[in-house]
mmCIF file of C-alpha atoms in Angstrom:
data_model
loop_
_atom_site.group_PDB
_atom_site.id
_atom_site.type_symbol
_atom_site.label_atom_id
_atom_site.label_comp_id
_atom_site.label_asym_id
_atom_site.label_seq_id
_atom_site.Cartn_x
_atom_site.Cartn_y
_atom_site.Cartn_z
ATOM 1 C CA MET A 1 36.139 46.952 38.624
ATOM 2 C CA SER A 2 38.181 46.988 35.447
ATOM 3 C CA LEU A 3 37.680 43.195 34.959
ATOM 4 C CA ILE A 4 33.880 43.748 35.306
ATOM 5 C CA ARG A 5 33.950 46.495 32.789
ATOM 6 C CA GLU A 6 36.084 44.401 30.324
ATOM 7 C CA ARG A 7 33.840 41.479 30.601
ATOM 8 C CA ARG A 8 30.767 43.489 29.997
ATOM 9 C CA LYS A 9 32.421 44.878 26.943
ATOM 10 C CA ILE A 10 33.353 41.433 25.702
ATOM 11 C CA LYS A 11 29.777 40.213 26.264
ATOM 12 C CA GLU A 12 28.244 43.227 24.430
ATOM 13 C CA GLU A 13 30.639 42.797 21.528
ATOM 14 C CA ARG A 14 29.746 39.093 21.303
ATOM 15 C CA LEU A 15 26.162 39.746 21.291
ATOM 16 C CA SER A 16 26.236 42.404 18.664
ATOM 17 C CA LYS A 17 28.435 40.269 16.440
ATOM 18 C CA ALA A 18 26.120 37.378 16.820
ATOM 19 C CA LYS A 19 23.046 39.491 15.840
ATOM 20 C CA GLU A 20 24.909 40.829 12.760
ATOM 21 C CA VAL A 21 26.205 37.605 11.329
ATOM 22 C CA HIS A 22 23.742 35.116 13.008
ATOM 23 C CA ASP A 23 26.849 33.722 14.710
ATOM 24 C CA HIS A 24 25.986 30.639 16.752
ATOM 25 C CA GLN A 25 29.573 29.952 17.949
ATOM 26 C CA GLU A 26 29.795 28.578 21.492
ATOM 27 C CA TYR A 27 29.975 31.450 24.027
ATOM 28 C CA VAL A 28 31.303 30.564 27.528
ATOM 29 C CA LEU A 29 28.903 32.030 30.083
ATOM 30 C CA SER A 30 30.688 33.289 33.120
ATOM 31 C CA TYR A 31 29.417 34.396 36.619
ATOM 32 C CA PHE A 32 29.744 38.048 35.532
ATOM 33 C CA ASP A 33 27.444 37.398 32.652
ATOM 34 C CA THR A 34 24.641 36.081 34.970
ATOM 35 C CA LEU A 35 25.143 39.180 37.156
ATOM 36 C CA PHE A 36 24.871 41.519 34.157
ATOM 37 C CA ASP A 37 21.452 40.049 33.283
ATOM 38 C CA MET A 38 20.128 39.995 36.824
ATOM 39 C CA GLN A 39 17.406 42.382 37.680
ATOM 40 C CA LEU A 40 16.345 43.623 41.081
ATOM 41 C CA PRO A 41 12.671 42.624 41.422
ATOM 42 C CA VAL A 42 11.452 45.502 43.692
ATOM 43 C CA GLU A 43 13.442 48.311 42.038
ATOM 44 C CA LYS A 44 13.054 46.831 38.637
ATOM 45 C CA ARG A 45 16.614 47.651 37.588
ATOM 46 C CA LYS A 46 19.758 45.905 36.821
ATOM 47 C CA LEU A 47 22.683 45.701 39.247
ATOM 48 C CA ASP A 48 25.263 48.470 39.125
ATOM 49 C CA ASP A 49 28.930 47.853 38.885
ATOM 50 C CA HIS A 50 29.470 48.191 42.643
ATOM 51 C CA GLN A 51 26.859 45.650 43.455
ATOM 52 C CA ILE A 52 28.315 43.342 40.816
ATOM 53 C CA MET A 53 31.787 43.802 42.435
ATOM 54 C CA SER A 54 30.459 43.130 45.876
ATOM 55 C CA LEU A 55 28.732 39.876 44.758
ATOM 56 C CA CYS A 56 31.947 38.720 43.023
ATOM 57 C CA SER A 57 33.911 39.490 46.095
ATOM 58 C CA GLU A 58 31.495 37.403 48.259
ATOM 59 C CA PHE A 59 31.671 34.453 45.693
ATOM 60 C CA LEU A 60 35.433 34.432 45.619
ATOM 61 C CA GLY A 61 35.737 34.944 49.360
ATOM 62 C CA ALA A 62 33.384 32.146 50.128
ATOM 63 C CA GLY A 63 35.557 29.728 48.081
ATOM 64 C CA THR A 64 38.793 30.787 49.882
ATOM 65 C CA ASP A 65 37.919 31.752 53.271
ATOM 66 C CA THR A 66 36.391 28.358 54.072
ATOM 67 C CA THR A 67 39.439 26.564 52.697
ATOM 68 C CA SER A 68 41.723 28.900 54.617
ATOM 69 C CA THR A 69 39.654 28.558 57.877
ATOM 70 C CA ALA A 70 39.686 24.780 57.496
ATOM 71 C CA LEU A 71 43.449 24.622 57.114
ATOM 72 C CA GLN A 72 44.003 26.943 60.056
ATOM 73 C CA TRP A 73 42.098 24.646 62.292
ATOM 74 C CA VAL A 74 44.001 21.592 60.932
ATOM 75 C CA MET A 75 47.256 23.412 61.883
ATOM 76 C CA ALA A 76 45.931 24.579 65.227
ATOM 77 C CA ASN A 77 44.941 21.081 66.203
ATOM 78 C CA LEU A 78 48.285 19.554 65.084
ATOM 79 C CA VAL A 79 50.107 22.267 67.198
ATOM 80 C CA LYS A 80 47.860 21.576 70.253
ATOM 81 C CA CYS A 81 48.311 17.798 69.888
ATOM 82 C CA PRO A 82 52.065 17.059 69.257
ATOM 83 C CA ASN A 83 51.375 13.368 69.371
ATOM 84 C CA ILE A 84 49.074 13.630 66.496
ATOM 85 C CA GLN A 85 51.500 15.823 64.623
ATOM 86 C CA GLU A 86 54.173 13.227 65.130
ATOM 87 C CA LYS A 87 51.937 10.431 63.691
ATOM 88 C CA VAL A 88 51.158 12.652 60.617
ATOM 89 C CA PHE A 89 54.921 13.384 60.131
ATOM 90 C CA GLU A 90 55.750 9.729 60.409
ATOM 91 C CA GLU A 91 53.032 8.600 57.940
ATOM 92 C CA ILE A 92 54.361 11.266 55.455
ATOM 93 C CA LYS A 93 57.818 10.142 55.952
ATOM 94 C CA GLY A 94 56.757 6.564 55.380
ATOM 95 C CA VAL A 95 55.145 7.309 52.066
ATOM 96 C CA VAL A 96 57.446 9.944 50.470
ATOM 97 C CA GLY A 97 60.821 9.025 52.339
ATOM 98 C CA ILE A 98 62.951 10.971 54.759
ATOM 99 C CA ASP A 99 64.569 13.383 52.176
ATOM 100 C CA TYR A 100 61.457 14.144 50.239
ATOM 101 C CA LYS A 101 62.782 16.560 47.649
ATOM 102 C CA GLU A 102 59.687 16.549 45.310
ATOM 103 C CA GLU A 103 56.272 17.782 46.140
ATOM 104 C CA ILE A 104 53.786 15.287 47.570
ATOM 105 C CA LYS A 105 51.766 13.941 44.776
ATOM 106 C CA GLU A 106 47.910 13.233 44.829
ATOM 107 C CA ASP A 107 48.599 9.486 44.527
ATOM 108 C CA ASP A 108 50.749 9.814 47.615
ATOM 109 C CA LEU A 109 47.860 11.258 49.616
ATOM 110 C CA GLN A 110 45.862 8.013 48.986
ATOM 111 C CA LYS A 111 48.438 6.230 50.986
ATOM 112 C CA MET A 112 47.938 8.460 53.906
ATOM 113 C CA PRO A 113 44.881 7.373 55.888
ATOM 114 C CA TYR A 114 45.851 9.044 59.155
ATOM 115 C CA LEU A 115 46.356 12.530 57.390
ATOM 116 C CA LYS A 116 42.892 12.013 55.909
ATOM 117 C CA ALA A 117 41.497 11.164 59.357
ATOM 118 C CA VAL A 118 43.166 14.275 60.817
ATOM 119 C CA ASN A 119 41.465 16.516 58.028
ATOM 120 C CA LEU A 120 38.003 14.900 58.594
ATOM 121 C CA GLU A 121 38.155 15.117 62.391
ATOM 122 C CA SER A 122 39.137 18.862 61.968
ATOM 123 C CA LEU A 123 36.182 19.418 59.658
ATOM 124 C CA ARG A 124 33.930 17.576 62.183
ATOM 125 C CA ARG A 125 35.108 19.657 65.137
ATOM 126 C CA HIS A 126 35.482 22.972 63.288
ATOM 127 C CA PRO A 127 33.318 23.050 60.057
ATOM 128 C CA PRO A 128 34.087 26.109 57.939
ATOM 129 C CA THR A 129 30.389 26.775 57.843
ATOM 130 C CA HIS A 130 27.704 25.704 60.346
ATOM 131 C CA PHE A 131 24.995 25.115 57.729
ATOM 132 C CA VAL A 132 24.935 23.426 54.331
ATOM 133 C CA LEU A 133 22.816 24.683 51.529
ATOM 134 C CA PRO A 134 19.081 24.482 52.393
ATOM 135 C CA HIS A 135 17.304 21.316 50.959
ATOM 136 C CA ALA A 136 13.574 20.676 50.352
ATOM 137 C CA VAL A 137 11.468 17.560 50.439
ATOM 138 C CA THR A 138 9.573 16.553 47.285
ATOM 139 C CA GLU A 139 6.529 15.403 49.361
ATOM 140 C CA ASP A 140 5.027 15.662 52.752
ATOM 141 C CA MET A 141 6.838 13.432 55.160
ATOM 142 C CA VAL A 142 7.144 12.655 58.908
ATOM 143 C CA LEU A 143 10.531 12.616 60.536
ATOM 144 C CA ASN A 144 11.101 11.724 64.054
ATOM 145 C CA GLY A 145 7.361 12.635 64.710
ATOM 146 C CA TYR A 146 7.604 16.047 62.846
ATOM 147 C CA LEU A 147 5.659 16.704 59.808
ATOM 148 C CA ILE A 148 7.766 18.274 57.034
ATOM 149 C CA PRO A 149 5.601 19.694 54.337
ATOM 150 C CA LYS A 150 6.375 19.396 50.763
ATOM 151 C CA ASN A 151 8.817 22.160 49.493
ATOM 152 C CA ALA A 152 9.723 23.161 53.073
ATOM 153 C CA SER A 153 13.222 24.657 53.395
ATOM 154 C CA ILE A 154 15.349 22.243 55.503
ATOM 155 C CA ASN A 155 18.703 23.348 56.929
ATOM 156 C CA PHE A 156 21.219 20.936 58.207
ATOM 157 C CA MET A 157 23.404 22.277 61.090
ATOM 158 C CA VAL A 158 26.683 20.526 60.299
ATOM 159 C CA ALA A 159 28.460 21.879 63.458
ATOM 160 C CA VAL A 160 25.705 20.518 65.794
ATOM 161 C CA MET A 161 25.744 17.128 64.089
ATOM 162 C CA GLY A 162 29.470 16.970 64.550
ATOM 163 C CA TRP A 163 29.202 17.846 68.228
ATOM 164 C CA ASP A 164 26.303 15.490 69.006
ATOM 165 C CA GLY A 165 27.162 13.391 72.158
ATOM 166 C CA LYS A 166 24.639 10.720 70.987
ATOM 167 C CA VAL A 167 26.730 10.019 67.937
ATOM 168 C CA TRP A 168 30.302 10.973 69.181
ATOM 169 C CA GLU A 169 32.125 9.809 72.200
ATOM 170 C CA ASP A 170 33.596 12.958 73.681
ATOM 171 C CA PRO A 171 32.423 15.069 70.747
ATOM 172 C CA MET A 172 34.447 18.219 71.738
ATOM 173 C CA GLU A 173 37.718 16.290 71.810
ATOM 174 C CA PHE A 174 39.945 16.174 68.792
ATOM 175 C CA LYS A 175 40.387 12.363 68.147
ATOM 176 C CA PRO A 176 41.324 11.376 64.463
ATOM 177 C CA GLU A 177 42.048 7.824 65.557
ATOM 178 C CA GLU A 178 38.222 7.286 65.741
ATOM 179 C CA GLU A 179 37.633 8.252 62.157
ATOM 180 C CA ASP A 180 36.551 5.483 59.813
#
């Protein structure tokens, strides 16, 4: 809450200074700032501090919870499949050596295709979210015999696509070897 109040104060000071001096210096707009300006249409009022805090919590949580969940599934699959875990370990040793004393660099990751396949397979089997952001078509179109009207909201069910037996052989099995 103190961060929200401090940011509001900074924004108000910046705006009042800009009006007094006609200051046109660049002001970096933050997520907080957009929430300060948001108005609830039905109630015709701005968000209170508790509502802003809740939205910020959701915003931050969405960015960390999905990553944490994805990593948990990667680790669970590696524990469940010791043969895959061994292949990942051997690949890492082959790239960074047996006595890797330094942290693995981003360039090293490019040399580990099996580790990438394990991550992609984990995301296919256990996507951190089952839907991607809705999309809309720009004109009426027919897809697989269905009319999709212009501006219709389209949701893609990522999980169902990753479990589709028409696309994946044994879709519920964890098989990183089959990743391209």
